[in-house]
Amino acid sequence: MDLKTIQPALETQLSLLGFELVLLESAREGKDEILRLYVDHLAHDKPITLDDCATLNEGLMVWMDVEFPHLRETFGVEISSPGIERPLVTHQHFVRYFGHLCKVQTRQPVNGQKRFKGWINASTDTSVTIEEDGVLKHIPFDLIQKARLAPFDEDSTPKPKHTAKVVDESVGAEKSVSTGGIDGPRK
C-alpha cells in the first residue's frame, strides 16, 4: 500500500482530534506488517502520553475501518510519541527545533557526504542548513532520507559558531539567534 494515499486523510482526522501526524511509516516485524503513526499535540505544549496514544488508538480504529476497510487486514496499527530523538520531516519541524543538534541521512551524496550531524542553523521551504564542525552545510529537503534530533550527542558535540537564521514563510518572519557559546538546547 502506498502510504501517500492515506496520509492526507490521516492528517485531517488527527488534526480534528487535536494532534499532528509527525511521521507515517510501515515496517515488517517478523511476519507482521506494522503501520506506525508518530503523533504530537497540535499546540506542542505538552508531551504525548500513553493515555493520548490509547485514546487516539480507540478513536482512529473506528474511523479507519470505515475509511480504509481493508487496511487493518494487512497492517497492525501502532500510535506512538515521536520521542526525544524525534523525526524531522517538514520545514516546520526544522523551524521549530532550530538551534538543536540533528542527524541527517540523504538518499544521495551532497558534496560527497550522505550522513550529517550538526546544529540546525537555517531552514527554508526547500532546504535546511546545519552547522557541522563549524562548517555550514546546505541540504535540499528532496534529498533527505531520514532526519532526527540528536539530544544525547549535544554535550559531546562542539557548539555552533554561526548565527542561526530560520525563515518562517507562514508568517513572513525571519528569526536570528546567536548560537555561539550557548550551552544546551533552545526552543
PDB file of C-alpha atoms in Angstrom:
ATOM      1  CA  MET A   1       0.000   0.000   0.000  1.00  0.00           C
ATOM      2  CA  ASP A   2       1.238   3.469  -0.883  1.00  0.00           C
ATOM      3  CA  LEU A   3       1.237   5.451   2.356  1.00  0.00           C
ATOM      4  CA  LYS A   4       0.951   8.721   0.427  1.00  0.00           C
ATOM      5  CA  THR A   5      -2.625   7.789  -0.500  1.00  0.00           C
ATOM      6  CA  ILE A   6      -3.801   7.543   3.115  1.00  0.00           C
ATOM      7  CA  GLN A   7      -1.579  10.192   4.727  1.00  0.00           C
ATOM      8  CA  PRO A   8      -3.712  13.280   3.879  1.00  0.00           C
ATOM      9  CA  ALA A   9      -6.848  11.685   5.329  1.00  0.00           C
ATOM     10  CA  LEU A  10      -4.960  10.617   8.475  1.00  0.00           C
ATOM     11  CA  GLU A  11      -3.542  14.120   8.894  1.00  0.00           C
ATOM     12  CA  THR A  12      -7.005  15.652   8.620  1.00  0.00           C
ATOM     13  CA  GLN A  13      -8.565  13.206  11.075  1.00  0.00           C
ATOM     14  CA  LEU A  14      -5.746  13.657  13.596  1.00  0.00           C
ATOM     15  CA  SER A  15      -5.985  17.451  13.385  1.00  0.00           C
ATOM     16  CA  LEU A  16      -9.711  17.220  14.173  1.00  0.00           C
ATOM     17  CA  LEU A  17      -8.667  15.352  17.329  1.00  0.00           C
ATOM     18  CA  GLY A  18      -6.039  17.994  18.236  1.00  0.00           C
ATOM     19  CA  PHE A  19      -2.942  16.144  17.015  1.00  0.00           C
ATOM     20  CA  GLU A  20      -0.494  16.327  14.127  1.00  0.00           C
ATOM     21  CA  LEU A  21       0.966  13.435  12.201  1.00  0.00           C
ATOM     22  CA  VAL A  22       4.739  13.800  12.549  1.00  0.00           C
ATOM     23  CA  LEU A  23       5.664  10.686  10.567  1.00  0.00           C
ATOM     24  CA  LEU A  24       3.840   7.765   8.954  1.00  0.00           C
ATOM     25  CA  GLU A  25       5.865   4.650   8.243  1.00  0.00           C
ATOM     26  CA  SER A  26       5.385   0.967   7.587  1.00  0.00           C
ATOM     27  CA  ALA A  27       7.658  -1.738   8.918  1.00  0.00           C
ATOM     28  CA  ARG A  28       7.867  -5.506   8.906  1.00  0.00           C
ATOM     29  CA  GLU A  29       8.221  -7.150  12.299  1.00  0.00           C
ATOM     30  CA  GLY A  30       8.543 -10.887  11.780  1.00  0.00           C
ATOM     31  CA  LYS A  31       5.540 -11.893   9.700  1.00  0.00           C
ATOM     32  CA  ASP A  32       3.557  -8.784  10.622  1.00  0.00           C
ATOM     33  CA  GLU A  33       3.260  -5.539   8.667  1.00  0.00           C
ATOM     34  CA  ILE A  34       3.013  -2.552  11.020  1.00  0.00           C
ATOM     35  CA  LEU A  35       1.660   0.891  10.166  1.00  0.00           C
ATOM     36  CA  ARG A  36       3.286   3.269  12.641  1.00  0.00           C
ATOM     37  CA  LEU A  37       1.921   6.754  13.283  1.00  0.00           C
ATOM     38  CA  TYR A  38       4.152   9.167  15.209  1.00  0.00           C
ATOM     39  CA  VAL A  39       1.936  11.931  16.574  1.00  0.00           C
ATOM     40  CA  ASP A  40       2.283  15.150  18.545  1.00  0.00           C
ATOM     41  CA  HIS A  41      -0.138  17.659  20.047  1.00  0.00           C
ATOM     42  CA  LEU A  42      -1.032  20.440  17.613  1.00  0.00           C
ATOM     43  CA  ALA A  43      -0.200  23.039  20.251  1.00  0.00           C
ATOM     44  CA  HIS A  44       3.196  21.412  21.023  1.00  0.00           C
ATOM     45  CA  ASP A  45       2.654  22.425  24.635  1.00  0.00           C
ATOM     46  CA  LYS A  46       2.963  19.012  26.262  1.00  0.00           C
ATOM     47  CA  PRO A  47       4.421  15.599  25.555  1.00  0.00           C
ATOM     48  CA  ILE A  48       2.412  12.702  24.146  1.00  0.00           C
ATOM     49  CA  THR A  49       1.410  10.304  26.913  1.00  0.00           C
ATOM     50  CA  LEU A  50       0.446   6.662  26.889  1.00  0.00           C
ATOM     51  CA  ASP A  51      -3.146   7.779  27.582  1.00  0.00           C
ATOM     52  CA  ASP A  52      -3.018  10.025  24.475  1.00  0.00           C
ATOM     53  CA  CYS A  53      -1.900   7.050  22.370  1.00  0.00           C
ATOM     54  CA  ALA A  54      -4.626   4.802  23.802  1.00  0.00           C
ATOM     55  CA  THR A  55      -7.333   7.437  23.232  1.00  0.00           C
ATOM     56  CA  LEU A  56      -6.152   8.060  19.670  1.00  0.00           C
ATOM     57  CA  ASN A  57      -5.992   4.333  19.002  1.00  0.00           C
ATOM     58  CA  GLU A  58      -9.616   3.871  20.042  1.00  0.00           C
ATOM     59  CA  GLY A  59     -10.823   6.885  18.061  1.00  0.00           C
ATOM     60  CA  LEU A  60      -8.823   6.189  14.915  1.00  0.00           C
ATOM     61  CA  MET A  61      -9.575   2.467  14.607  1.00  0.00           C
ATOM     62  CA  VAL A  62     -13.303   3.010  14.107  1.00  0.00           C
ATOM     63  CA  TRP A  63     -12.649   5.788  11.594  1.00  0.00           C
ATOM     64  CA  MET A  64     -10.013   3.707   9.748  1.00  0.00           C
ATOM     65  CA  ASP A  65     -12.385   0.747   9.491  1.00  0.00           C
ATOM     66  CA  VAL A  66     -14.873   2.996   7.698  1.00  0.00           C
ATOM     67  CA  GLU A  67     -12.443   4.997   5.530  1.00  0.00           C
ATOM     68  CA  PHE A  68      -9.960   2.217   4.741  1.00  0.00           C
ATOM     69  CA  PRO A  69     -11.871  -1.033   5.417  1.00  0.00           C
ATOM     70  CA  HIS A  70      -9.128  -3.424   4.278  1.00  0.00           C
ATOM     71  CA  LEU A  71      -6.205  -1.605   5.890  1.00  0.00           C
ATOM     72  CA  ARG A  72      -6.275  -3.457   9.209  1.00  0.00           C
ATOM     73  CA  GLU A  73      -6.486  -6.799   7.402  1.00  0.00           C
ATOM     74  CA  THR A  74      -2.992  -6.041   6.090  1.00  0.00           C
ATOM     75  CA  PHE A  75      -1.441  -3.892   8.801  1.00  0.00           C
ATOM     76  CA  GLY A  76      -1.293  -3.775  12.553  1.00  0.00           C
ATOM     77  CA  VAL A  77      -1.521  -0.136  13.649  1.00  0.00           C
ATOM     78  CA  GLU A  78       0.704   1.488  16.283  1.00  0.00           C
ATOM     79  CA  ILE A  79       0.392   5.032  17.565  1.00  0.00           C
ATOM     80  CA  SER A  80       3.496   6.462  19.173  1.00  0.00           C
ATOM     81  CA  SER A  81       5.107   9.585  20.526  1.00  0.00           C
ATOM     82  CA  PRO A  82       7.878  10.981  18.319  1.00  0.00           C
ATOM     83  CA  GLY A  83      10.160  10.617  21.358  1.00  0.00           C
ATOM     84  CA  ILE A  84      13.162  12.652  22.377  1.00  0.00           C
ATOM     85  CA  GLU A  85      15.015  11.715  19.165  1.00  0.00           C
ATOM     86  CA  ARG A  86      12.010  12.882  17.184  1.00  0.00           C
ATOM     87  CA  PRO A  87      11.894  12.653  13.401  1.00  0.00           C
ATOM     88  CA  LEU A  88      12.268  15.894  11.465  1.00  0.00           C
ATOM     89  CA  VAL A  89      10.193  15.603   8.310  1.00  0.00           C
ATOM     90  CA  THR A  90       8.885  19.017   7.296  1.00  0.00           C
ATOM     91  CA  HIS A  91      10.281  22.524   7.022  1.00  0.00           C
ATOM     92  CA  GLN A  92       8.205  23.454  10.079  1.00  0.00           C
ATOM     93  CA  HIS A  93       9.881  20.709  12.143  1.00  0.00           C
ATOM     94  CA  PHE A  94      13.302  22.248  11.387  1.00  0.00           C
ATOM     95  CA  VAL A  95      11.938  25.736  12.154  1.00  0.00           C
ATOM     96  CA  ARG A  96      10.541  24.532  15.495  1.00  0.00           C
ATOM     97  CA  TYR A  97      13.837  22.911  16.518  1.00  0.00           C
ATOM     98  CA  PHE A  98      16.404  25.273  15.032  1.00  0.00           C
ATOM     99  CA  GLY A  99      19.481  25.601  17.212  1.00  0.00           C
ATOM    100  CA  HIS A 100      19.205  21.920  18.178  1.00  0.00           C
ATOM    101  CA  LEU A 101      21.528  19.125  17.130  1.00  0.00           C
ATOM    102  CA  CYS A 102      20.257  16.710  14.486  1.00  0.00           C
ATOM    103  CA  LYS A 103      21.380  13.777  12.382  1.00  0.00           C
ATOM    104  CA  VAL A 104      20.501  13.753   8.682  1.00  0.00           C
ATOM    105  CA  GLN A 105      20.914  10.977   6.144  1.00  0.00           C
ATOM    106  CA  THR A 106      20.469  11.704   2.440  1.00  0.00           C
ATOM    107  CA  ARG A 107      19.456   9.452  -0.461  1.00  0.00           C
ATOM    108  CA  GLN A 108      22.483  10.504  -2.467  1.00  0.00           C
ATOM    109  CA  PRO A 109      25.649  12.381  -1.549  1.00  0.00           C
ATOM    110  CA  VAL A 110      25.618  16.134  -1.030  1.00  0.00           C
ATOM    111  CA  ASN A 111      29.151  17.373  -1.728  1.00  0.00           C
ATOM    112  CA  GLY A 112      30.398  13.798  -1.259  1.00  0.00           C
ATOM    113  CA  GLN A 113      28.607  13.223   2.065  1.00  0.00           C
ATOM    114  CA  LYS A 114      25.461  11.237   2.941  1.00  0.00           C
ATOM    115  CA  ARG A 115      25.466  11.383   6.763  1.00  0.00           C
ATOM    116  CA  PHE A 116      25.490  14.649   8.670  1.00  0.00           C
ATOM    117  CA  LYS A 117      25.395  15.564  12.355  1.00  0.00           C
ATOM    118  CA  GLY A 118      25.100  19.249  13.085  1.00  0.00           C
ATOM    119  CA  TRP A 119      23.202  22.121  14.627  1.00  0.00           C
ATOM    120  CA  ILE A 120      20.119  23.324  12.761  1.00  0.00           C
ATOM    121  CA  ASN A 121      21.185  26.744  11.535  1.00  0.00           C
ATOM    122  CA  ALA A 122      18.657  27.818   8.895  1.00  0.00           C
ATOM    123  CA  SER A 123      15.623  26.453   7.130  1.00  0.00           C
ATOM    124  CA  THR A 124      13.619  27.407   4.073  1.00  0.00           C
ATOM    125  CA  ASP A 125      10.845  25.645   2.177  1.00  0.00           C
ATOM    126  CA  THR A 126      13.451  23.851   0.028  1.00  0.00           C
ATOM    127  CA  SER A 127      16.449  23.152   2.258  1.00  0.00           C
ATOM    128  CA  VAL A 128      17.941  23.050   5.713  1.00  0.00           C
ATOM    129  CA  THR A 129      21.345  24.364   6.693  1.00  0.00           C
ATOM    130  CA  ILE A 130      23.196  22.668   9.522  1.00  0.00           C
ATOM    131  CA  GLU A 131      26.490  23.561  11.108  1.00  0.00           C
ATOM    132  CA  GLU A 132      28.781  20.555  11.307  1.00  0.00           C
ATOM    133  CA  ASP A 133      32.220  21.102  12.851  1.00  0.00           C
ATOM    134  CA  GLY A 134      31.992  24.851  12.226  1.00  0.00           C
ATOM    135  CA  VAL A 135      31.053  24.446   8.546  1.00  0.00           C
ATOM    136  CA  LEU A 136      27.607  25.380   7.217  1.00  0.00           C
ATOM    137  CA  LYS A 137      26.153  22.625   5.024  1.00  0.00           C
ATOM    138  CA  HIS A 138      23.045  23.102   2.885  1.00  0.00           C
ATOM    139  CA  ILE A 139      20.893  20.007   2.389  1.00  0.00           C
ATOM    140  CA  PRO A 140      17.925  20.046  -0.037  1.00  0.00           C
ATOM    141  CA  PHE A 141      14.769  18.578   1.513  1.00  0.00           C
ATOM    142  CA  ASP A 142      14.128  16.402  -1.537  1.00  0.00           C
ATOM    143  CA  LEU A 143      17.401  14.540  -0.851  1.00  0.00           C
ATOM    144  CA  ILE A 144      16.739  13.863   2.847  1.00  0.00           C
ATOM    145  CA  GLN A 145      16.005  10.212   3.524  1.00  0.00           C
ATOM    146  CA  LYS A 146      15.852  10.484   7.308  1.00  0.00           C
ATOM    147  CA  ALA A 147      16.434  13.238   9.888  1.00  0.00           C
ATOM    148  CA  ARG A 148      16.143  13.127  13.678  1.00  0.00           C
ATOM    149  CA  LEU A 149      17.035  15.251  16.670  1.00  0.00           C
ATOM    150  CA  ALA A 150      20.192  14.061  18.447  1.00  0.00           C
ATOM    151  CA  PRO A 151      19.839  15.356  22.024  1.00  0.00           C
ATOM    152  CA  PHE A 152      22.069  12.675  23.558  1.00  0.00           C
ATOM    153  CA  ASP A 153      25.030  13.901  21.485  1.00  0.00           C
ATOM    154  CA  GLU A 154      24.666  17.615  22.309  1.00  0.00           C
ATOM    155  CA  ASP A 155      27.138  17.655  25.212  1.00  0.00           C
ATOM    156  CA  SER A 156      29.882  15.908  23.215  1.00  0.00           C
ATOM    157  CA  THR A 157      29.432  17.945  20.001  1.00  0.00           C
ATOM    158  CA  PRO A 158      31.289  21.246  19.564  1.00  0.00           C
ATOM    159  CA  LYS A 159      28.897  24.176  19.994  1.00  0.00           C
ATOM    160  CA  PRO A 160      27.954  26.113  16.850  1.00  0.00           C
ATOM    161  CA  LYS A 161      29.943  29.186  15.813  1.00  0.00           C
ATOM    162  CA  HIS A 162      27.482  30.767  13.380  1.00  0.00           C
ATOM    163  CA  THR A 163      24.262  32.696  13.869  1.00  0.00           C
ATOM    164  CA  ALA A 164      21.181  30.573  13.278  1.00  0.00           C
ATOM    165  CA  LYS A 165      18.558  32.076  10.998  1.00  0.00           C
ATOM    166  CA  VAL A 166      15.244  30.414  10.267  1.00  0.00           C
ATOM    167  CA  VAL A 167      12.809  31.883   7.791  1.00  0.00           C
ATOM    168  CA  ASP A 168       9.199  31.110   8.615  1.00  0.00           C
ATOM    169  CA  GLU A 169       7.311  31.808   5.393  1.00  0.00           C
ATOM    170  CA  SER A 170       3.967  31.013   7.037  1.00  0.00           C
ATOM    171  CA  VAL A 171       4.154  34.290   8.961  1.00  0.00           C
ATOM    172  CA  GLY A 172       6.635  36.109   6.724  1.00  0.00           C
ATOM    173  CA  ALA A 173       9.174  36.461   9.514  1.00  0.00           C
ATOM    174  CA  GLU A 174      12.864  35.850   9.885  1.00  0.00           C
ATOM    175  CA  LYS A 175      14.332  34.926  13.247  1.00  0.00           C
ATOM    176  CA  SER A 176      18.037  35.056  14.135  1.00  0.00           C
ATOM    177  CA  VAL A 177      19.703  33.615  17.199  1.00  0.00           C
ATOM    178  CA  SER A 178      23.372  33.713  18.038  1.00  0.00           C
ATOM    179  CA  THR A 179      24.261  30.108  18.755  1.00  0.00           C
ATOM    180  CA  GLY A 180      27.936  30.533  19.609  1.00  0.00           C
ATOM    181  CA  GLY A 181      28.744  29.811  23.224  1.00  0.00           C
ATOM    182  CA  ILE A 182      25.203  28.973  24.306  1.00  0.00           C
ATOM    183  CA  ASP A 183      25.025  25.860  26.438  1.00  0.00           C
ATOM    184  CA  GLY A 184      22.185  23.432  25.972  1.00  0.00           C
ATOM    185  CA  PRO A 185      19.269  23.299  23.558  1.00  0.00           C
ATOM    186  CA  ARG A 186      16.956  26.184  22.813  1.00  0.00           C
ATOM    187  CA  LYS A 187      13.333  26.213  21.799  1.00  0.00           C
TER     188      LYS A 187
END
